[in-house]
PDB file of C-alpha atoms in Angstrom:
ATOM      1  CA  MET A  25    -111.177   8.877  60.152  1.00 42.00           C
ATOM      2  CA  LYS A  26    -113.985  11.038  61.564  1.00 56.00           C
ATOM      3  CA  LYS A  27    -116.340  13.052  59.370  1.00 56.00           C
ATOM      4  CA  ASN A  28    -114.951  16.278  60.855  1.00 62.00           C
ATOM      5  CA  ASP A  29    -111.394  15.230  59.892  1.00 61.00           C
ATOM      6  CA  TRP A  30    -112.493  14.827  56.277  1.00 62.00           C
ATOM      7  CA  LEU A  31    -114.135  18.250  56.370  1.00 64.00           C
ATOM      8  CA  ARG A  32    -110.942  19.786  57.794  1.00 58.00           C
ATOM      9  CA  GLY A  33    -108.873  18.257  54.990  1.00 62.00           C
ATOM     10  CA  ARG A  34    -111.275  19.355  52.268  1.00 61.00           C
ATOM     11  CA  TYR A  35    -111.455  22.838  53.782  1.00 60.00           C
ATOM     12  CA  LEU A  36    -107.659  23.189  53.751  1.00 57.00           C
ATOM     13  CA  ILE A  37    -107.564  22.188  50.074  1.00 60.00           C
ATOM     14  CA  ARG A  38    -110.356  24.683  49.379  1.00 62.00           C
ATOM     15  CA  CYS A  39    -108.318  27.418  51.101  1.00 54.00           C
ATOM     16  CA  LEU A  40    -105.306  26.630  48.927  1.00 56.00           C
ATOM     17  CA  MET A  41    -107.395  26.786  45.753  1.00 60.00           C
ATOM     18  CA  ARG A  42    -109.622  29.747  46.651  1.00 63.00           C
ATOM     19  CA  ARG A  43    -108.308  32.426  48.953  1.00 66.00           C
ATOM     20  CA  ASP A  44    -111.559  34.393  49.270  1.00 80.00           C
ATOM     21  CA  GLY A  45    -112.808  34.554  52.880  1.00 85.00           C
ATOM     22  CA  TYR A  46    -116.411  34.980  51.695  1.00 93.00           C
ATOM     23  CA  ASP A  47    -116.077  31.768  49.714  1.00 88.00           C
ATOM     24  CA  HIS A  48    -114.611  30.026  52.780  1.00 87.00           C
ATOM     25  CA  ALA A  49    -117.559  31.124  54.932  1.00 91.00           C
ATOM     26  CA  GLU A  50    -120.102  29.927  52.359  1.00 92.00           C
ATOM     27  CA  TYR A  51    -118.335  26.578  52.110  1.00 88.00           C
ATOM     28  CA  LEU A  52    -118.389  26.170  55.899  1.00 90.00           C
ATOM     29  CA  LYS A  53    -122.043  27.191  55.985  1.00 93.00           C
ATOM     30  CA  LYS A  54    -122.932  24.714  53.237  1.00 90.00           C
ATOM     31  CA  HIS A  55    -121.204  21.909  55.144  1.00 88.00           C
ATOM     32  CA  ASN A  56    -122.849  22.840  58.454  1.00 91.00           C
ATOM     33  CA  CYS A  57    -119.479  23.329  60.155  1.00 89.00           C
ATOM     34  CA  PHE A  58    -120.535  25.819  62.849  1.00 94.00           C
ATOM     35  CA  TYR A  59    -123.570  25.709  65.128  1.00 96.00           C
ATOM     36  CA  SER A  60    -124.812  28.505  62.870  1.00 97.00           C
ATOM     37  CA  ILE A  61    -123.328  31.088  60.549  1.00 97.00           C
ATOM     38  CA  GLY A  62    -125.154  34.179  59.326  1.00 98.00           C
ATOM     39  CA  GLU A  63    -125.179  36.073  56.055  1.00 98.00           C
ATOM     40  CA  ASN A  64    -122.297  38.082  54.589  1.00 98.00           C
ATOM     41  CA  CYS A  65    -119.585  36.407  56.674  1.00 98.00           C
ATOM     42  CA  PHE A  66    -115.873  36.339  55.883  1.00 97.00           C
ATOM     43  CA  PHE A  67    -113.701  33.546  57.347  1.00 95.00           C
ATOM     44  CA  GLN A  68    -110.007  33.819  56.533  1.00 92.00           C
ATOM     45  CA  PRO A  69    -108.339  31.229  58.837  1.00 88.00           C
ATOM     46  CA  TRP A  70    -107.130  28.041  57.161  1.00 77.00           C
ATOM     47  CA  ASN A  71    -107.536  26.040  60.357  1.00 81.00           C
ATOM     48  CA  LEU A  72    -110.978  24.996  61.437  1.00 84.00           C
ATOM     49  CA  PRO A  73    -111.692  25.224  65.166  1.00 85.00           C
ATOM     50  CA  ALA A  74    -111.504  21.830  66.888  1.00 84.00           C
ATOM     51  CA  ASP A  75    -115.024  22.216  68.285  1.00 88.00           C
ATOM     52  CA  SER A  76    -116.690  24.336  65.620  1.00 91.00           C
ATOM     53  CA  LYS A  77    -120.216  23.213  66.582  1.00 94.00           C
ATOM     54  CA  PHE A  78    -119.735  25.214  69.805  1.00 96.00           C
ATOM     55  CA  ILE A  79    -119.401  28.438  67.753  1.00 97.00           C
ATOM     56  CA  LYS A  80    -122.151  30.675  66.441  1.00 98.00           C
ATOM     57  CA  LEU A  81    -121.428  33.507  63.981  1.00 98.00           C
ATOM     58  CA  GLY A  82    -124.020  36.227  63.363  1.00 98.00           C
ATOM     59  CA  ASN A  83    -124.505  38.280  60.194  1.00 98.00           C
ATOM     60  CA  ASN A  84    -121.686  40.381  58.745  1.00 98.00           C
ATOM     61  CA  VAL A  85    -118.918  38.778  60.799  1.00 98.00           C
ATOM     62  CA  VAL A  86    -115.319  39.011  59.581  1.00 98.00           C
ATOM     63  CA  ILE A  87    -112.741  36.621  61.029  1.00 97.00           C
ATOM     64  CA  ALA A  88    -109.162  37.520  60.001  1.00 97.00           C
ATOM     65  CA  SER A  89    -106.320  35.034  59.564  1.00 94.00           C
ATOM     66  CA  GLY A  90    -104.814  33.176  62.490  1.00 95.00           C
ATOM     67  CA  VAL A  91    -107.808  33.545  64.823  1.00 97.00           C
ATOM     68  CA  SER A  92    -108.149  30.734  67.395  1.00 96.00           C
ATOM     69  CA  PHE A  93    -111.379  29.630  69.020  1.00 97.00           C
ATOM     70  CA  ILE A  94    -110.880  27.693  72.247  1.00 96.00           C
ATOM     71  CA  CYS A  95    -114.156  25.945  73.148  1.00 95.00           C
ATOM     72  CA  HIS A  96    -112.713  23.511  75.681  1.00 93.00           C
ATOM     73  CA  ASP A  97    -109.712  23.005  77.896  1.00 90.00           C
ATOM     74  CA  VAL A  98    -107.820  20.030  79.270  1.00 90.00           C
ATOM     75  CA  ILE A  99    -107.269  21.234  82.832  1.00 92.00           C
ATOM     76  CA  HIS A 100    -109.146  18.162  84.046  1.00 91.00           C
ATOM     77  CA  HIS A 101    -106.020  16.094  83.359  1.00 91.00           C
ATOM     78  CA  VAL A 102    -104.183  18.073  86.052  1.00 92.00           C
ATOM     79  CA  LEU A 103    -107.119  18.097  88.469  1.00 90.00           C
ATOM     80  CA  ASN A 104    -107.626  14.360  88.161  1.00 89.00           C
ATOM     81  CA  HIS A 105    -104.063  13.715  89.266  1.00 88.00           C
ATOM     82  CA  ILE A 106    -103.815  15.992  92.297  1.00 86.00           C
ATOM     83  CA  CYS A 107    -102.966  14.134  95.498  1.00 71.00           C
ATOM     84  CA  ASP A 108    -103.993  16.557  98.222  1.00 61.00           C
ATOM     85  CA  SER A 109    -105.055  15.165 101.580  1.00 55.00           C
ATOM     86  CA  GLU A 110    -107.092  18.287 102.344  1.00 58.00           C
ATOM     87  CA  SER A 111    -109.136  18.147  99.136  1.00 58.00           C
ATOM     88  CA  VAL A 112    -112.198  16.042  98.503  1.00 56.00           C
ATOM     89  CA  ASP A 113    -111.483  12.339  98.297  1.00 57.00           C
ATOM     90  CA  MET A 114    -110.355  11.997  94.672  1.00 54.00           C
ATOM     91  CA  ALA A 115    -112.081   8.618  94.360  1.00 59.00           C
ATOM     92  CA  GLU A 116    -115.421  10.423  94.690  1.00 74.00           C
ATOM     93  CA  ILE A 117    -115.038  12.725  91.682  1.00 82.00           C
ATOM     94  CA  GLU A 118    -113.482  12.591  88.261  1.00 89.00           C
ATOM     95  CA  TYR A 119    -113.163  15.973  86.596  1.00 91.00           C
ATOM     96  CA  SER A 120    -114.539  16.281  83.070  1.00 92.00           C
ATOM     97  CA  THR A 121    -113.354  18.229  80.058  1.00 92.00           C
ATOM     98  CA  PHE A 122    -114.737  21.755  80.290  1.00 93.00           C
ATOM     99  CA  TYR A 123    -116.718  22.882  77.221  1.00 95.00           C
ATOM    100  CA  ASP A 124    -118.594  26.105  76.539  1.00 97.00           C
ATOM    101  CA  VAL A 125    -119.918  28.008  73.540  1.00 98.00           C
ATOM    102  CA  ILE A 126    -118.651  31.095  71.739  1.00 98.00           C
ATOM    103  CA  ASP A 127    -121.356  33.441  70.470  1.00 98.00           C
ATOM    104  CA  ILE A 128    -120.314  36.169  68.024  1.00 98.00           C
ATOM    105  CA  ARG A 129    -123.172  38.533  67.215  1.00 98.00           C
ATOM    106  CA  ASP A 130    -123.801  40.740  64.130  1.00 98.00           C
ATOM    107  CA  ASN A 131    -121.328  43.241  62.641  1.00 98.00           C
ATOM    108  CA  VAL A 132    -118.164  41.977  64.326  1.00 98.00           C
ATOM    109  CA  PHE A 133    -114.571  42.096  63.145  1.00 98.00           C
ATOM    110  CA  VAL A 134    -112.065  39.756  64.830  1.00 98.00           C
ATOM    111  CA  GLY A 135    -108.492  40.800  64.049  1.00 98.00           C
ATOM    112  CA  ALA A 136    -105.608  38.572  63.022  1.00 98.00           C
ATOM    113  CA  ASN A 137    -104.100  36.160  65.544  1.00 98.00           C
ATOM    114  CA  SER A 138    -106.736  36.835  68.199  1.00 98.00           C
ATOM    115  CA  THR A 139    -107.906  34.136  70.588  1.00 98.00           C
ATOM    116  CA  ILE A 140    -111.516  33.785  71.738  1.00 98.00           C
ATOM    117  CA  LEU A 141    -112.019  31.608  74.817  1.00 97.00           C
ATOM    118  CA  ALA A 142    -114.932  29.352  75.754  1.00 97.00           C
ATOM    119  CA  GLY A 143    -117.994  30.966  77.289  1.00 97.00           C
ATOM    120  CA  VAL A 144    -117.516  34.333  75.575  1.00 98.00           C
ATOM    121  CA  THR A 145    -120.256  36.345  73.875  1.00 98.00           C
ATOM    122  CA  ILE A 146    -119.111  39.149  71.597  1.00 98.00           C
ATOM    123  CA  GLY A 147    -121.913  41.677  71.256  1.00 98.00           C
ATOM    124  CA  PRO A 148    -123.016  43.378  68.046  1.00 98.00           C
ATOM    125  CA  ASN A 149    -120.948  46.148  66.446  1.00 98.00           C
ATOM    126  CA  VAL A 150    -117.642  45.111  68.011  1.00 98.00           C
ATOM    127  CA  ILE A 151    -114.031  45.134  66.866  1.00 98.00           C
ATOM    128  CA  VAL A 152    -111.511  42.759  68.413  1.00 98.00           C
ATOM    129  CA  ALA A 153    -108.010  44.099  67.790  1.00 98.00           C
ATOM    130  CA  ALA A 154    -105.320  41.895  66.300  1.00 98.00           C
ATOM    131  CA  GLY A 155    -103.597  39.662  68.841  1.00 98.00           C
ATOM    132  CA  ALA A 156    -106.233  40.146  71.549  1.00 98.00           C
ATOM    133  CA  VAL A 157    -107.115  37.350  73.951  1.00 98.00           C
ATOM    134  CA  VAL A 158    -110.831  37.612  74.706  1.00 98.00           C
ATOM    135  CA  THR A 159    -111.540  36.001  78.080  1.00 98.00           C
ATOM    136  CA  GLU A 160    -114.824  37.772  78.957  1.00 98.00           C
ATOM    137  CA  ASP A 161    -117.981  38.945  77.207  1.00 98.00           C
ATOM    138  CA  VAL A 162    -117.602  42.064  75.045  1.00 98.00           C
ATOM    139  CA  PRO A 163    -120.448  44.600  75.270  1.00 98.00           C
ATOM    140  CA  GLU A 164    -122.129  46.055  72.201  1.00 98.00           C
ATOM    141  CA  GLY A 165    -120.395  48.864  70.343  1.00 98.00           C
ATOM    142  CA  LYS A 166    -116.890  48.462  71.781  1.00 98.00           C
ATOM    143  CA  ILE A 167    -113.377  47.954  70.478  1.00 98.00           C
ATOM    144  CA  VAL A 168    -111.282  45.600  72.602  1.00 98.00           C
ATOM    145  CA  GLY A 169    -107.595  44.760  72.506  1.00 98.00           C
ATOM    146  CA  GLY A 170    -104.767  43.399  74.601  1.00 98.00           C
ATOM    147  CA  VAL A 171    -104.060  40.362  76.752  1.00 97.00           C
ATOM    148  CA  PRO A 172    -106.513  39.929  78.319  1.00 97.00           C
ATOM    149  CA  ALA A 173    -108.715  42.057  76.080  1.00 98.00           C
ATOM    150  CA  LYS A 174    -110.026  45.302  77.558  1.00 98.00           C
ATOM    151  CA  VAL A 175    -112.144  48.088  76.050  1.00 98.00           C
ATOM    152  CA  ILE A 176    -109.870  50.441  74.107  1.00 98.00           C
ATOM    153  CA  GLY A 177    -112.393  52.350  72.001  1.00 97.00           C
ATOM    154  CA  GLU A 178    -115.865  52.801  70.594  1.00 98.00           C
ATOM    155  CA  PHE A 179    -117.145  51.180  67.405  1.00 97.00           C
ATOM    156  CA  GLU A 180    -119.162  54.265  66.416  1.00 97.00           C
ATOM    157  CA  LYS A 181    -116.159  56.618  66.670  1.00 97.00           C
ATOM    158  CA  LEU A 182    -114.092  54.343  64.430  1.00 96.00           C
ATOM    159  CA  GLN A 183    -116.987  54.104  61.969  1.00 96.00           C
ATOM    160  CA  GLN A 184    -117.175  57.926  61.781  1.00 96.00           C
ATOM    161  CA  LYS A 185    -113.404  58.210  61.321  1.00 95.00           C
ATOM    162  CA  ARG A 186    -113.444  55.639  58.512  1.00 94.00           C
ATOM    163  CA  ARG A 187    -116.406  57.386  56.852  1.00 95.00           C
ATOM    164  CA  ARG A 188    -114.391  60.643  56.693  1.00 93.00           C
ATOM    165  CA  TYR A 189    -111.351  58.763  55.343  1.00 92.00           C
ATOM    166  CA  SER A 190    -113.442  56.987  52.715  1.00 92.00           C
ATOM    167  CA  THR A 191    -115.013  60.271  51.584  1.00 91.00           C
ATOM    168  CA  VAL A 192    -111.550  61.769  50.987  1.00 89.00           C
ATOM    169  CA  MET A 193    -109.998  58.658  49.420  1.00 90.00           C
ATOM    170  CA  GLN A 194    -112.907  57.386  47.330  1.00 91.00           C
ATOM    171  CA  GLY A 195    -112.043  57.016  43.664  1.00 91.00           C
ATOM    172  CA  ILE A 196    -108.359  57.805  44.156  1.00 93.00           C
ATOM    173  CA  HIS A 197    -105.865  55.354  42.634  1.00 93.00           C
ATOM    174  CA  LYS A 198    -103.619  53.477  45.079  1.00 92.00           C
ATOM    175  CA  ASP A 199    -100.507  55.420  43.989  1.00 93.00           C
ATOM    176  CA  GLU A 200    -102.279  58.726  44.671  1.00 92.00           C
ATOM    177  CA  LYS A 201    -103.447  57.444  48.061  1.00 90.00           C
ATOM    178  CA  LEU A 202     -99.876  56.514  48.924  1.00 92.00           C
ATOM    179  CA  LYS A 203     -98.609  59.986  47.972  1.00 92.00           C
ATOM    180  CA  LYS A 204    -101.424  61.710  49.864  1.00 87.00           C
ATOM    181  CA  LEU A 205    -100.822  59.629  53.009  1.00 89.00           C
ATOM    182  CA  TRP A 206     -97.064  60.288  53.023  1.00 93.00           C
ATOM    183  CA  GLU A 207     -97.624  64.024  52.483  1.00 90.00           C
ATOM    184  CA  GLY A 208     -99.801  64.035  55.609  1.00 80.00           C
ATOM    185  CA  HIS A 209     -96.967  62.670  57.766  1.00 74.00           C
TER     186      HIS A 209
END
């Protein structure tokens, strides 16, 4: 069994015992799972990416549950078995597994069940909406969502909206929040 397989097993047990995403991130950092992982990170998925050394997480990165990181593909299996008389002589080339890195910069939230593909850089101050499939780089300060992910908003506008909400709701018990929210609808 490979070292990474042991780490995956131990990580799963850790997730069952301790459900805190901050604890998960510190555990992964301690065991050098990713290429690098910054400070104040939250990692909720129970599955470790297959090629975690191809992933870099900046500071203050939150990864929600069910997020998939795809750092390689297996298209070469198809390409290596194409019999096309007009293509290059197949004996001359054997296609290799494609690998690339995923770079997630500071202050990023990746929503539940999103997929981040190989070769993607997610800039600082970005939100990836739940269920998004990120196929291209995401510029700084954007909110992206959809399949494939496209810009759907601005990080700063959401931050301002949440600041107003937090000012109104701060110190209010959950039951009062519930009543207040339903009265507003």
